[in-house]
Amino acid sequence: MTMHEAIARPDVSPDLATLVEDGIVGRKGAFSRDFAEAMREDMTTAFWKAIQRPGGAVGRGPRRWYVEIHPQEFSGFVELTTHPWVVAMCEAALGPDYRIVEIGFDTPFQGAKNQPWHRDFPSPEDTFRDRRITSLAFNLTGVDVTEDMGPFEVAPGTQYVDGRDWKHEMFPPQEIWDRFAAKGMKKYPKMGDISCRSALTVHRGTAHPSPIARPVMVLGVDAPGAGHDKLHDLMVTQDYFDALPRQVREHLVCRVVDELVPVTQKHDIEGLVMGVE
C-alpha cells in the first residue's frame, strides 16, 4: 500500500458543494494551535529575510506584502500537504493528478488600507464558461482574526463572473464595486482553521488599524494544465525531496537544486499596489 493510498479520505461532498456554489469553504480546527504558532514563527522569520532583498516581498497595497517561500522554510509543509481534508478537497475539486504550485504568505500590518475588489488572476474559459474550478488557494491564519485586523472579505458565488472586460481581467471597475460589497462576507478564522477557495472568487483585504499583524499562509494548487506553475518557482534540495512522503512528491511541481536561492517573485499584482481608503 502506498502512502497515497494509506491516507484515509474524509467525505468532503458537502464541502465540495459549498465550494462550487460559493467559491469558498472552511474547516474549523483542522490543525492545532501549536501548529499555527509554529507557522506564524516561520512566516515572521521569512518575512524579515524577504523584505531586505529586491523582489523578496511584493507590495499588495500600503503596509501589505506577499512573500513566496520554499517548502523547506515552512516546518509544517508536509503536515499541511498531507492533511486528509486538504488532500480530499484537492482530489474532489481538481482530480487525482492535482499539482502543488505555490507556498507563500500575505501579511497586512497596521495602516493597511482596503484593497480594491479583485481576483488573483484572469478567469479561464473552463471557469467562466463551463463553471469548472481549476485551481485552489488554501489559507491558514497565523492569528485569531478580529475586526480591527483587516479581515479578508469575499463575495461568494463570484468565481464564475466572466471578467474579461475588467482591468487586467482581474479588477472590476469601481462603479460596480457595490455589487460585490452587497455580497461581501468578512471572515474571522481562528488559529488552526483552514479555508479553501477559488482565487477567482472576488475578494479584498480590508483596512487594518490594529498594531497586530495578520499573516496568512497560502497554498496554491492547480488542476493539470491550469498553468499557474509558470508564475512560481518552487525549489527544494535533493535531501529534502527524497525525504518527502510519496503523497507530496507525486504532486509537488518544483526544481530539485543543490542549494536553495532566495525566491524572486514572478506574480506581481500591479493593481493592488496603491490600495484604496
mmCIF file with all atom_site columns, N, CA, C and O in Angstrom, residues 139-192:
data_model
loop_
_atom_site.group_PDB
_atom_site.id
_atom_site.type_symbol
_atom_site.label_atom_id
_atom_site.label_alt_id
_atom_site.label_comp_id
_atom_site.label_asym_id
_atom_site.label_entity_id
_atom_site.label_seq_id
_atom_site.pdbx_PDB_ins_code
_atom_site.Cartn_x
_atom_site.Cartn_y
_atom_site.Cartn_z
_atom_site.occupancy
_atom_site.B_iso_or_equiv
_atom_site.pdbx_formal_charge
_atom_site.auth_seq_id
_atom_site.auth_comp_id
_atom_site.auth_asym_id
_atom_site.auth_atom_id
_atom_site.pdbx_PDB_model_num
ATOM 1   N N  . ASN A 1 139 ? -5.941  28.771 2.700   1.00 0.00 ? 139 ASN A N  1
ATOM 2   C CA . ASN A 1 139 ? -5.454  29.834 3.579   1.00 0.00 ? 139 ASN A CA 1
ATOM 3   C C  . ASN A 1 139 ? -5.501  29.390 5.031   1.00 0.00 ? 139 ASN A C  1
ATOM 4   O O  . ASN A 1 139 ? -6.502  28.818 5.485   1.00 0.00 ? 139 ASN A O  1
ATOM 5   N N  . LEU A 1 140 ? -4.408  29.664 5.770   1.00 0.00 ? 140 LEU A N  1
ATOM 6   C CA . LEU A 1 140 ? -4.327  29.350 7.200   1.00 0.00 ? 140 LEU A CA 1
ATOM 7   C C  . LEU A 1 140 ? -3.842  30.583 7.936   1.00 0.00 ? 140 LEU A C  1
ATOM 8   O O  . LEU A 1 140 ? -2.762  31.113 7.644   1.00 0.00 ? 140 LEU A O  1
ATOM 9   N N  . THR A 1 141 ? -4.623  31.044 8.891   1.00 0.00 ? 141 THR A N  1
ATOM 10  C CA . THR A 1 141 ? -4.268  32.250 9.624   1.00 0.00 ? 141 THR A CA 1
ATOM 11  C C  . THR A 1 141 ? -3.227  31.976 10.701  1.00 0.00 ? 141 THR A C  1
ATOM 12  O O  . THR A 1 141 ? -3.221  30.906 11.322  1.00 0.00 ? 141 THR A O  1
ATOM 13  N N  . GLY A 1 142 ? -2.359  32.974 10.931  1.00 0.00 ? 142 GLY A N  1
ATOM 14  C CA . GLY A 1 142 ? -1.371  32.880 11.999  1.00 0.00 ? 142 GLY A CA 1
ATOM 15  C C  . GLY A 1 142 ? -1.827  33.522 13.291  1.00 0.00 ? 142 GLY A C  1
ATOM 16  O O  . GLY A 1 142 ? -1.101  33.493 14.289  1.00 0.00 ? 142 GLY A O  1
ATOM 17  N N  . VAL A 1 143 ? -3.032  34.119 13.293  1.00 0.00 ? 143 VAL A N  1
ATOM 18  C CA . VAL A 1 143 ? -3.586  34.777 14.485  1.00 0.00 ? 143 VAL A CA 1
ATOM 19  C C  . VAL A 1 143 ? -5.090  34.528 14.534  1.00 0.00 ? 143 VAL A C  1
ATOM 20  O O  . VAL A 1 143 ? -5.700  34.146 13.531  1.00 0.00 ? 143 VAL A O  1
ATOM 21  N N  . ASP A 1 144 ? -5.677  34.754 15.698  1.00 0.00 ? 144 ASP A N  1
ATOM 22  C CA . ASP A 1 144 ? -7.137  34.780 15.805  1.00 0.00 ? 144 ASP A CA 1
ATOM 23  C C  . ASP A 1 144 ? -7.598  36.143 15.267  1.00 0.00 ? 144 ASP A C  1
ATOM 24  O O  . ASP A 1 144 ? -7.287  37.187 15.850  1.00 0.00 ? 144 ASP A O  1
ATOM 25  N N  . VAL A 1 145 ? -8.325  36.130 14.177  1.00 0.00 ? 145 VAL A N  1
ATOM 26  C CA . VAL A 1 145 ? -8.651  37.374 13.468  1.00 0.00 ? 145 VAL A CA 1
ATOM 27  C C  . VAL A 1 145 ? -9.797  38.107 14.165  1.00 0.00 ? 145 VAL A C  1
ATOM 28  O O  . VAL A 1 145 ? -10.835 37.519 14.492  1.00 0.00 ? 145 VAL A O  1
ATOM 29  N N  . THR A 1 146 ? -9.595  39.402 14.376  1.00 0.00 ? 146 THR A N  1
ATOM 30  C CA . THR A 1 146 ? -10.626 40.272 14.938  1.00 0.00 ? 146 THR A CA 1
ATOM 31  C C  . THR A 1 146 ? -10.940 41.381 13.936  1.00 0.00 ? 146 THR A C  1
ATOM 32  O O  . THR A 1 146 ? -10.237 41.566 12.938  1.00 0.00 ? 146 THR A O  1
ATOM 33  N N  . GLU A 1 147 ? -11.992 42.137 14.202  1.00 0.00 ? 147 GLU A N  1
ATOM 34  C CA . GLU A 1 147 ? -12.483 43.140 13.250  1.00 0.00 ? 147 GLU A CA 1
ATOM 35  C C  . GLU A 1 147 ? -11.418 44.177 12.897  1.00 0.00 ? 147 GLU A C  1
ATOM 36  O O  . GLU A 1 147 ? -11.359 44.656 11.762  1.00 0.00 ? 147 GLU A O  1
ATOM 37  N N  . ASP A 1 148 ? -10.553 44.518 13.859  1.00 0.00 ? 148 ASP A N  1
ATOM 38  C CA . ASP A 1 148 ? -9.566  45.566 13.592  1.00 0.00 ? 148 ASP A CA 1
ATOM 39  C C  . ASP A 1 148 ? -8.311  45.038 12.901  1.00 0.00 ? 148 ASP A C  1
ATOM 40  O O  . ASP A 1 148 ? -7.373  45.787 12.654  1.00 0.00 ? 148 ASP A O  1
ATOM 41  N N  . MET A 1 149 ? -8.274  43.748 12.566  1.00 0.00 ? 149 MET A N  1
ATOM 42  C CA . MET A 1 149 ? -7.110  43.153 11.894  1.00 0.00 ? 149 MET A CA 1
ATOM 43  C C  . MET A 1 149 ? -7.291  43.069 10.380  1.00 0.00 ? 149 MET A C  1
ATOM 44  O O  . MET A 1 149 ? -6.644  42.248 9.721   1.00 0.00 ? 149 MET A O  1
ATOM 45  N N  . GLY A 1 150 ? -8.147  43.880 9.823   1.00 0.00 ? 150 GLY A N  1
ATOM 46  C CA . GLY A 1 150 ? -8.318  43.874 8.378   1.00 0.00 ? 150 GLY A CA 1
ATOM 47  C C  . GLY A 1 150 ? -8.753  42.541 7.826   1.00 0.00 ? 150 GLY A C  1
ATOM 48  O O  . GLY A 1 150 ? -8.091  41.978 6.943   1.00 0.00 ? 150 GLY A O  1
ATOM 49  N N  . PRO A 1 151 ? -9.879  41.982 8.311   1.00 0.00 ? 151 PRO A N  1
ATOM 50  C CA . PRO A 1 151 ? -10.276 40.645 7.876   1.00 0.00 ? 151 PRO A CA 1
ATOM 51  C C  . PRO A 1 151 ? -10.469 40.543 6.366   1.00 0.00 ? 151 PRO A C  1
ATOM 52  O O  . PRO A 1 151 ? -10.832 41.512 5.703   1.00 0.00 ? 151 PRO A O  1
ATOM 53  N N  . PHE A 1 152 ? -10.206 39.367 5.856   1.00 0.00 ? 152 PHE A N  1
ATOM 54  C CA . PHE A 1 152 ? -10.433 39.018 4.459   1.00 0.00 ? 152 PHE A CA 1
ATOM 55  C C  . PHE A 1 152 ? -11.935 39.117 4.184   1.00 0.00 ? 152 PHE A C  1
ATOM 56  O O  . PHE A 1 152 ? -12.753 38.625 4.957   1.00 0.00 ? 152 PHE A O  1
ATOM 57  N N  . GLU A 1 153 ? -12.309 39.770 3.082   1.00 0.00 ? 153 GLU A N  1
ATOM 58  C CA . GLU A 1 153 ? -13.714 39.893 2.698   1.00 0.00 ? 153 GLU A CA 1
ATOM 59  C C  . GLU A 1 153 ? -13.898 39.273 1.319   1.00 0.00 ? 153 GLU A C  1
ATOM 60  O O  . GLU A 1 153 ? -13.127 39.564 0.390   1.00 0.00 ? 153 GLU A O  1
ATOM 61  N N  . VAL A 1 154 ? -14.904 38.443 1.172   1.00 0.00 ? 154 VAL A N  1
ATOM 62  C CA . VAL A 1 154 ? -15.115 37.709 -0.064  1.00 0.00 ? 154 VAL A CA 1
ATOM 63  C C  . VAL A 1 154 ? -16.574 37.857 -0.493  1.00 0.00 ? 154 VAL A C  1
ATOM 64  O O  . VAL A 1 154 ? -17.466 37.982 0.352   1.00 0.00 ? 154 VAL A O  1
ATOM 65  N N  . ALA A 1 155 ? -16.801 37.861 -1.809  1.00 0.00 ? 155 ALA A N  1
ATOM 66  C CA . ALA A 1 155 ? -18.150 37.946 -2.378  1.00 0.00 ? 155 ALA A CA 1
ATOM 67  C C  . ALA A 1 155 ? -18.521 36.566 -2.914  1.00 0.00 ? 155 ALA A C  1
ATOM 68  O O  . ALA A 1 155 ? -18.144 36.209 -4.045  1.00 0.00 ? 155 ALA A O  1
ATOM 69  N N  . PRO A 1 156 ? -19.214 35.745 -2.130  1.00 0.00 ? 156 PRO A N  1
ATOM 70  C CA . PRO A 1 156 ? -19.498 34.371 -2.535  1.00 0.00 ? 156 PRO A CA 1
ATOM 71  C C  . PRO A 1 156 ? -20.229 34.277 -3.869  1.00 0.00 ? 156 PRO A C  1
ATOM 72  O O  . PRO A 1 156 ? -21.092 35.114 -4.186  1.00 0.00 ? 156 PRO A O  1
ATOM 73  N N  . GLY A 1 157 ? -19.865 33.259 -4.641  1.00 0.00 ? 157 GLY A N  1
ATOM 74  C CA . GLY A 1 157 ? -20.528 32.996 -5.911  1.00 0.00 ? 157 GLY A CA 1
ATOM 75  C C  . GLY A 1 157 ? -19.983 33.762 -7.092  1.00 0.00 ? 157 GLY A C  1
ATOM 76  O O  . GLY A 1 157 ? -20.436 33.566 -8.230  1.00 0.00 ? 157 GLY A O  1
ATOM 77  N N  . THR A 1 158 ? -18.984 34.607 -6.865  1.00 0.00 ? 158 THR A N  1
ATOM 78  C CA . THR A 1 158 ? -18.477 35.455 -7.956  1.00 0.00 ? 158 THR A CA 1
ATOM 79  C C  . THR A 1 158 ? -17.340 34.809 -8.742  1.00 0.00 ? 158 THR A C  1
ATOM 80  O O  . THR A 1 158 ? -16.780 35.427 -9.649  1.00 0.00 ? 158 THR A O  1
ATOM 81  N N  . GLN A 1 159 ? -17.020 33.559 -8.420  1.00 0.00 ? 159 GLN A N  1
ATOM 82  C CA . GLN A 1 159 ? -15.923 32.888 -9.138  1.00 0.00 ? 159 GLN A CA 1
ATOM 83  C C  . GLN A 1 159 ? -16.255 32.622 -10.598 1.00 0.00 ? 159 GLN A C  1
ATOM 84  O O  . GLN A 1 159 ? -15.358 32.397 -11.412 1.00 0.00 ? 159 GLN A O  1
ATOM 85  N N  . TYR A 1 160 ? -17.543 32.649 -10.961 1.00 0.00 ? 160 TYR A N  1
ATOM 86  C CA . TYR A 1 160 ? -17.936 32.345 -12.341 1.00 0.00 ? 160 TYR A CA 1
ATOM 87  C C  . TYR A 1 160 ? -18.206 33.598 -13.173 1.00 0.00 ? 160 TYR A C  1
ATOM 88  O O  . TYR A 1 160 ? -18.532 33.494 -14.350 1.00 0.00 ? 160 TYR A O  1
ATOM 89  N N  . VAL A 1 161 ? -18.097 34.775 -12.566 1.00 0.00 ? 161 VAL A N  1
ATOM 90  C CA . VAL A 1 161 ? -18.281 36.015 -13.324 1.00 0.00 ? 161 VAL A CA 1
ATOM 91  C C  . VAL A 1 161 ? -17.194 36.113 -14.385 1.00 0.00 ? 161 VAL A C  1
ATOM 92  O O  . VAL A 1 161 ? -16.015 35.854 -14.115 1.00 0.00 ? 161 VAL A O  1
ATOM 93  N N  . ASP A 1 162 ? -17.565 36.484 -15.598 1.00 0.00 ? 162 ASP A N  1
ATOM 94  C CA . ASP A 1 162 ? -16.643 36.466 -16.742 1.00 0.00 ? 162 ASP A CA 1
ATOM 95  C C  . ASP A 1 162 ? -15.401 37.326 -16.489 1.00 0.00 ? 162 ASP A C  1
ATOM 96  O O  . ASP A 1 162 ? -14.283 36.831 -16.402 1.00 0.00 ? 162 ASP A O  1
ATOM 97  N N  . GLY A 1 163 ? -15.544 38.620 -16.379 1.00 0.00 ? 163 GLY A N  1
ATOM 98  C CA . GLY A 1 163 ? -14.433 39.499 -16.034 1.00 0.00 ? 163 GLY A CA 1
ATOM 99  C C  . GLY A 1 163 ? -13.453 39.808 -17.149 1.00 0.00 ? 163 GLY A C  1
ATOM 100 O O  . GLY A 1 163 ? -12.437 40.476 -16.917 1.00 0.00 ? 163 GLY A O  1
ATOM 101 N N  . ARG A 1 164 ? -13.727 39.379 -18.382 1.00 0.00 ? 164 ARG A N  1
ATOM 102 C CA . ARG A 1 164 ? -12.756 39.647 -19.450 1.00 0.00 ? 164 ARG A CA 1
ATOM 103 C C  . ARG A 1 164 ? -12.659 41.124 -19.808 1.00 0.00 ? 164 ARG A C  1
ATOM 104 O O  . ARG A 1 164 ? -11.643 41.556 -20.382 1.00 0.00 ? 164 ARG A O  1
ATOM 105 N N  . ASP A 1 165 ? -13.684 41.905 -19.455 1.00 0.00 ? 165 ASP A N  1
ATOM 106 C CA . ASP A 1 165 ? -13.643 43.334 -19.757 1.00 0.00 ? 165 ASP A CA 1
ATOM 107 C C  . ASP A 1 165 ? -13.137 44.158 -18.571 1.00 0.00 ? 165 ASP A C  1
ATOM 108 O O  . ASP A 1 165 ? -13.117 45.388 -18.626 1.00 0.00 ? 165 ASP A O  1
ATOM 109 N N  . TRP A 1 166 ? -12.706 43.506 -17.498 1.00 0.00 ? 166 TRP A N  1
ATOM 110 C CA . TRP A 1 166 ? -12.136 44.218 -16.359 1.00 0.00 ? 166 TRP A CA 1
ATOM 111 C C  . TRP A 1 166 ? -10.668 44.558 -16.627 1.00 0.00 ? 166 TRP A C  1
ATOM 112 O O  . TRP A 1 166 ? -10.019 43.937 -17.473 1.00 0.00 ? 166 TRP A O  1
ATOM 113 N N  . LYS A 1 167 ? -10.126 45.499 -15.886 1.00 0.00 ? 167 LYS A N  1
ATOM 114 C CA . LYS A 1 167 ? -8.707  45.843 -15.994 1.00 0.00 ? 167 LYS A CA 1
ATOM 115 C C  . LYS A 1 167 ? -7.869  44.618 -15.654 1.00 0.00 ? 167 LYS A C  1
ATOM 116 O O  . LYS A 1 167 ? -8.055  43.996 -14.595 1.00 0.00 ? 167 LYS A O  1
ATOM 117 N N  . HIS A 1 168 ? -6.975  44.264 -16.561 1.00 0.00 ? 168 HIS A N  1
ATOM 118 C CA . HIS A 1 168 ? -6.141  43.071 -16.432 1.00 0.00 ? 168 HIS A CA 1
ATOM 119 C C  . HIS A 1 168 ? -6.984  41.794 -16.258 1.00 0.00 ? 168 HIS A C  1
ATOM 120 O O  . HIS A 1 168 ? -6.462  40.759 -15.836 1.00 0.00 ? 168 HIS A O  1
ATOM 121 N N  . GLU A 1 169 ? -8.275  41.882 -16.556 1.00 0.00 ? 169 GLU A N  1
ATOM 122 C CA . GLU A 1 169 ? -9.225  40.774 -16.378 1.00 0.00 ? 169 GLU A CA 1
ATOM 123 C C  . GLU A 1 169 ? -9.320  40.328 -14.921 1.00 0.00 ? 169 GLU A C  1
ATOM 124 O O  . GLU A 1 169 ? -9.767  39.227 -14.623 1.00 0.00 ? 169 GLU A O  1
ATOM 125 N N  . MET A 1 170 ? -8.928  41.214 -14.000 1.00 0.00 ? 170 MET A N  1
ATOM 126 C CA . MET A 1 170 ? -8.878  40.875 -12.581 1.00 0.00 ? 170 MET A CA 1
ATOM 127 C C  . MET A 1 170 ? -9.579  41.907 -11.700 1.00 0.00 ? 170 MET A C  1
ATOM 128 O O  . MET A 1 170 ? -10.012 41.562 -10.593 1.00 0.00 ? 170 MET A O  1
ATOM 129 N N  . PHE A 1 171 ? -9.673  43.154 -12.159 1.00 0.00 ? 171 PHE A N  1
ATOM 130 C CA . PHE A 1 171 ? -10.158 44.244 -11.327 1.00 0.00 ? 171 PHE A CA 1
ATOM 131 C C  . PHE A 1 171 ? -11.453 44.813 -11.883 1.00 0.00 ? 171 PHE A C  1
ATOM 132 O O  . PHE A 1 171 ? -11.436 45.525 -12.892 1.00 0.00 ? 171 PHE A O  1
ATOM 133 N N  . PRO A 1 172 ? -12.606 44.518 -11.265 1.00 0.00 ? 172 PRO A N  1
ATOM 134 C CA . PRO A 1 172 ? -13.860 45.102 -11.742 1.00 0.00 ? 172 PRO A CA 1
ATOM 135 C C  . PRO A 1 172 ? -13.826 46.623 -11.589 1.00 0.00 ? 172 PRO A C  1
ATOM 136 O O  . PRO A 1 172 ? -13.194 47.134 -10.651 1.00 0.00 ? 172 PRO A O  1
ATOM 137 N N  . PRO A 1 173 ? -14.490 47.355 -12.481 1.00 0.00 ? 173 PRO A N  1
ATOM 138 C CA . PRO A 1 173 ? -14.494 48.818 -12.374 1.00 0.00 ? 173 PRO A CA 1
ATOM 139 C C  . PRO A 1 173 ? -15.179 49.273 -11.092 1.00 0.00 ? 173 PRO A C  1
ATOM 140 O O  . PRO A 1 173 ? -16.101 48.615 -10.588 1.00 0.00 ? 173 PRO A O  1
ATOM 141 N N  . GLN A 1 174 ? -14.715 50.396 -10.571 1.00 0.00 ? 174 GLN A N  1
ATOM 142 C CA . GLN A 1 174 ? -15.199 50.864 -9.266  1.00 0.00 ? 174 GLN A CA 1
ATOM 143 C C  . GLN A 1 174 ? -16.708 51.095 -9.259  1.00 0.00 ? 174 GLN A C  1
ATOM 144 O O  . GLN A 1 174 ? -17.350 50.921 -8.214  1.00 0.00 ? 174 GLN A O  1
ATOM 145 N N  . GLU A 1 175 ? -17.276 51.423 -10.413 1.00 0.00 ? 175 GLU A N  1
ATOM 146 C CA . GLU A 1 175 ? -18.712 51.684 -10.439 1.00 0.00 ? 175 GLU A CA 1
ATOM 147 C C  . GLU A 1 175 ? -19.562 50.447 -10.162 1.00 0.00 ? 175 GLU A C  1
ATOM 148 O O  . GLU A 1 175 ? -20.767 50.570 -9.904  1.00 0.00 ? 175 GLU A O  1
ATOM 149 N N  . ILE A 1 176 ? -18.980 49.257 -10.204 1.00 0.00 ? 176 ILE A N  1
ATOM 150 C CA . ILE A 1 176 ? -19.771 48.060 -9.870  1.00 0.00 ? 176 ILE A CA 1
ATOM 151 C C  . ILE A 1 176 ? -19.301 47.399 -8.569  1.00 0.00 ? 176 ILE A C  1
ATOM 152 O O  . ILE A 1 176 ? -19.728 46.300 -8.237  1.00 0.00 ? 176 ILE A O  1
ATOM 153 N N  . TRP A 1 177 ? -18.432 48.077 -7.825  1.00 0.00 ? 177 TRP A N  1
ATOM 154 C CA . TRP A 1 177 ? -17.974 47.509 -6.560  1.00 0.00 ? 177 TRP A CA 1
ATOM 155 C C  . TRP A 1 177 ? -19.123 47.239 -5.605  1.00 0.00 ? 177 TRP A C  1
ATOM 156 O O  . TRP A 1 177 ? -19.056 46.324 -4.781  1.00 0.00 ? 177 TRP A O  1
ATOM 157 N N  . ASP A 1 178 ? -20.202 48.049 -5.695  1.00 0.00 ? 178 ASP A N  1
ATOM 158 C CA . ASP A 1 178 ? -21.311 47.854 -4.766  1.00 0.00 ? 178 ASP A CA 1
ATOM 159 C C  . ASP A 1 178 ? -21.952 46.476 -4.928  1.00 0.00 ? 178 ASP A C  1
ATOM 160 O O  . ASP A 1 178 ? -22.516 45.926 -3.978  1.00 0.00 ? 178 ASP A O  1
ATOM 161 N N  . ARG A 1 179 ? -21.843 45.881 -6.118  1.00 0.00 ? 179 ARG A N  1
ATOM 162 C CA . ARG A 1 179 ? -22.377 44.531 -6.329  1.00 0.00 ? 179 ARG A CA 1
ATOM 163 C C  . ARG A 1 179 ? -21.632 43.510 -5.463  1.00 0.00 ? 179 ARG A C  1
ATOM 164 O O  . ARG A 1 179 ? -22.236 42.583 -4.919  1.00 0.00 ? 179 ARG A O  1
ATOM 165 N N  . PHE A 1 180 ? -20.329 43.708 -5.364  1.00 0.00 ? 180 PHE A N  1
ATOM 166 C CA . PHE A 1 180 ? -19.522 42.781 -4.564  1.00 0.00 ? 180 PHE A CA 1
ATOM 167 C C  . PHE A 1 180 ? -19.651 43.089 -3.080  1.00 0.00 ? 180 PHE A C  1
ATOM 168 O O  . PHE A 1 180 ? -19.698 42.176 -2.248  1.00 0.00 ? 180 PHE A O  1
ATOM 169 N N  . ALA A 1 181 ? -19.737 44.386 -2.750  1.00 0.00 ? 181 ALA A N  1
ATOM 170 C CA . ALA A 1 181 ? -19.923 44.771 -1.348  1.00 0.00 ? 181 ALA A CA 1
ATOM 171 C C  . ALA A 1 181 ? -21.246 44.233 -0.804  1.00 0.00 ? 181 ALA A C  1
ATOM 172 O O  . ALA A 1 181 ? -21.334 43.830 0.361   1.00 0.00 ? 181 ALA A O  1
ATOM 173 N N  . ALA A 1 182 ? -22.277 44.202 -1.657  1.00 0.00 ? 182 ALA A N  1
ATOM 174 C CA . ALA A 1 182 ? -23.581 43.701 -1.222  1.00 0.00 ? 182 ALA A CA 1
ATOM 175 C C  . ALA A 1 182 ? -23.519 42.220 -0.866  1.00 0.00 ? 182 ALA A C  1
ATOM 176 O O  . ALA A 1 182 ? -24.240 41.745 0.021   1.00 0.00 ? 182 ALA A O  1
ATOM 177 N N  . LYS A 1 183 ? -22.654 41.471 -1.557  1.00 0.00 ? 183 LYS A N  1
ATOM 178 C CA . LYS A 1 183 ? -22.475 40.049 -1.276  1.00 0.00 ? 183 LYS A CA 1
ATOM 179 C C  . LYS A 1 183 ? -21.414 39.802 -0.212  1.00 0.00 ? 183 LYS A C  1
ATOM 180 O O  . LYS A 1 183 ? -21.300 38.692 0.324   1.00 0.00 ? 183 LYS A O  1
ATOM 181 N N  . GLY A 1 184 ? -20.595 40.818 0.063   1.00 0.00 ? 184 GLY A N  1
ATOM 182 C CA . GLY A 1 184 ? -19.376 40.642 0.839   1.00 0.00 ? 184 GLY A CA 1
ATOM 183 C C  . GLY A 1 184 ? -19.585 40.044 2.226   1.00 0.00 ? 184 GLY A C  1
ATOM 184 O O  . GLY A 1 184 ? -20.490 40.433 2.956   1.00 0.00 ? 184 GLY A O  1
ATOM 185 N N  . MET A 1 185 ? -18.704 39.101 2.571   1.00 0.00 ? 185 MET A N  1
ATOM 186 C CA . MET A 1 185 ? -18.685 38.470 3.889   1.00 0.00 ? 185 MET A CA 1
ATOM 187 C C  . MET A 1 185 ? -17.266 38.535 4.433   1.00 0.00 ? 185 MET A C  1
ATOM 188 O O  . MET A 1 185 ? -16.333 38.070 3.786   1.00 0.00 ? 185 MET A O  1
ATOM 189 N N  . LYS A 1 186 ? -17.103 39.128 5.610   1.00 0.00 ? 186 LYS A N  1
ATOM 190 C CA . LYS A 1 186 ? -15.798 39.148 6.255   1.00 0.00 ? 186 LYS A CA 1
ATOM 191 C C  . LYS A 1 186 ? -15.583 37.838 7.017   1.00 0.00 ? 186 LYS A C  1
ATOM 192 O O  . LYS A 1 186 ? -16.514 37.271 7.576   1.00 0.00 ? 186 LYS A O  1
ATOM 193 N N  . LYS A 1 187 ? -14.340 37.386 7.012   1.00 0.00 ? 187 LYS A N  1
ATOM 194 C CA . LYS A 1 187 ? -14.009 36.109 7.628   1.00 0.00 ? 187 LYS A CA 1
ATOM 195 C C  . LYS A 1 187 ? -13.147 36.339 8.877   1.00 0.00 ? 187 LYS A C  1
ATOM 196 O O  . LYS A 1 187 ? -12.212 37.141 8.848   1.00 0.00 ? 187 LYS A O  1
ATOM 197 N N  . TYR A 1 188 ? -13.466 35.604 9.930   1.00 0.00 ? 188 TYR A N  1
ATOM 198 C CA . TYR A 1 188 ? -12.773 35.755 11.210  1.00 0.00 ? 188 TYR A CA 1
ATOM 199 C C  . TYR A 1 188 ? -12.254 34.400 11.697  1.00 0.00 ? 188 TYR A C  1
ATOM 200 O O  . TYR A 1 188 ? -12.675 33.895 12.748  1.00 0.00 ? 188 TYR A O  1
ATOM 201 N N  . PRO A 1 189 ? -11.330 33.797 10.963  1.00 0.00 ? 189 PRO A N  1
ATOM 202 C CA . PRO A 1 189 ? -10.831 32.478 11.363  1.00 0.00 ? 189 PRO A CA 1
ATOM 203 C C  . PRO A 1 189 ? -9.992  32.552 12.631  1.00 0.00 ? 189 PRO A C  1
ATOM 204 O O  . PRO A 1 189 ? -9.426  33.592 12.979  1.00 0.00 ? 189 PRO A O  1
ATOM 205 N N  . LYS A 1 190 ? -9.921  31.408 13.309  1.00 0.00 ? 190 LYS A N  1
ATOM 206 C CA . LYS A 1 190 ? -9.059  31.240 14.475  1.00 0.00 ? 190 LYS A CA 1
ATOM 207 C C  . LYS A 1 190 ? -7.846  30.405 14.089  1.00 0.00 ? 190 LYS A C  1
ATOM 208 O O  . LYS A 1 190 ? -7.846  29.701 13.077  1.00 0.00 ? 190 LYS A O  1
ATOM 209 N N  . MET A 1 191 ? -6.815  30.477 14.893  1.00 0.00 ? 191 MET A N  1
ATOM 210 C CA . MET A 1 191 ? -5.619  29.682 14.649  1.00 0.00 ? 191 MET A CA 1
ATOM 211 C C  . MET A 1 191 ? -5.978  28.201 14.605  1.00 0.00 ? 191 MET A C  1
ATOM 212 O O  . MET A 1 191 ? -6.647  27.694 15.512  1.00 0.00 ? 191 MET A O  1
ATOM 213 N N  . GLY A 1 192 ? -5.555  27.518 13.557  1.00 0.00 ? 192 GLY A N  1
ATOM 214 C CA . GLY A 1 192 ? -5.878  26.117 13.357  1.00 0.00 ? 192 GLY A CA 1
ATOM 215 C C  . GLY A 1 192 ? -6.949  25.894 12.311  1.00 0.00 ? 192 GLY A C  1
ATOM 216 O O  . GLY A 1 192 ? -7.099  24.788 11.795  1.00 0.00 ? 192 GLY A O  1
#
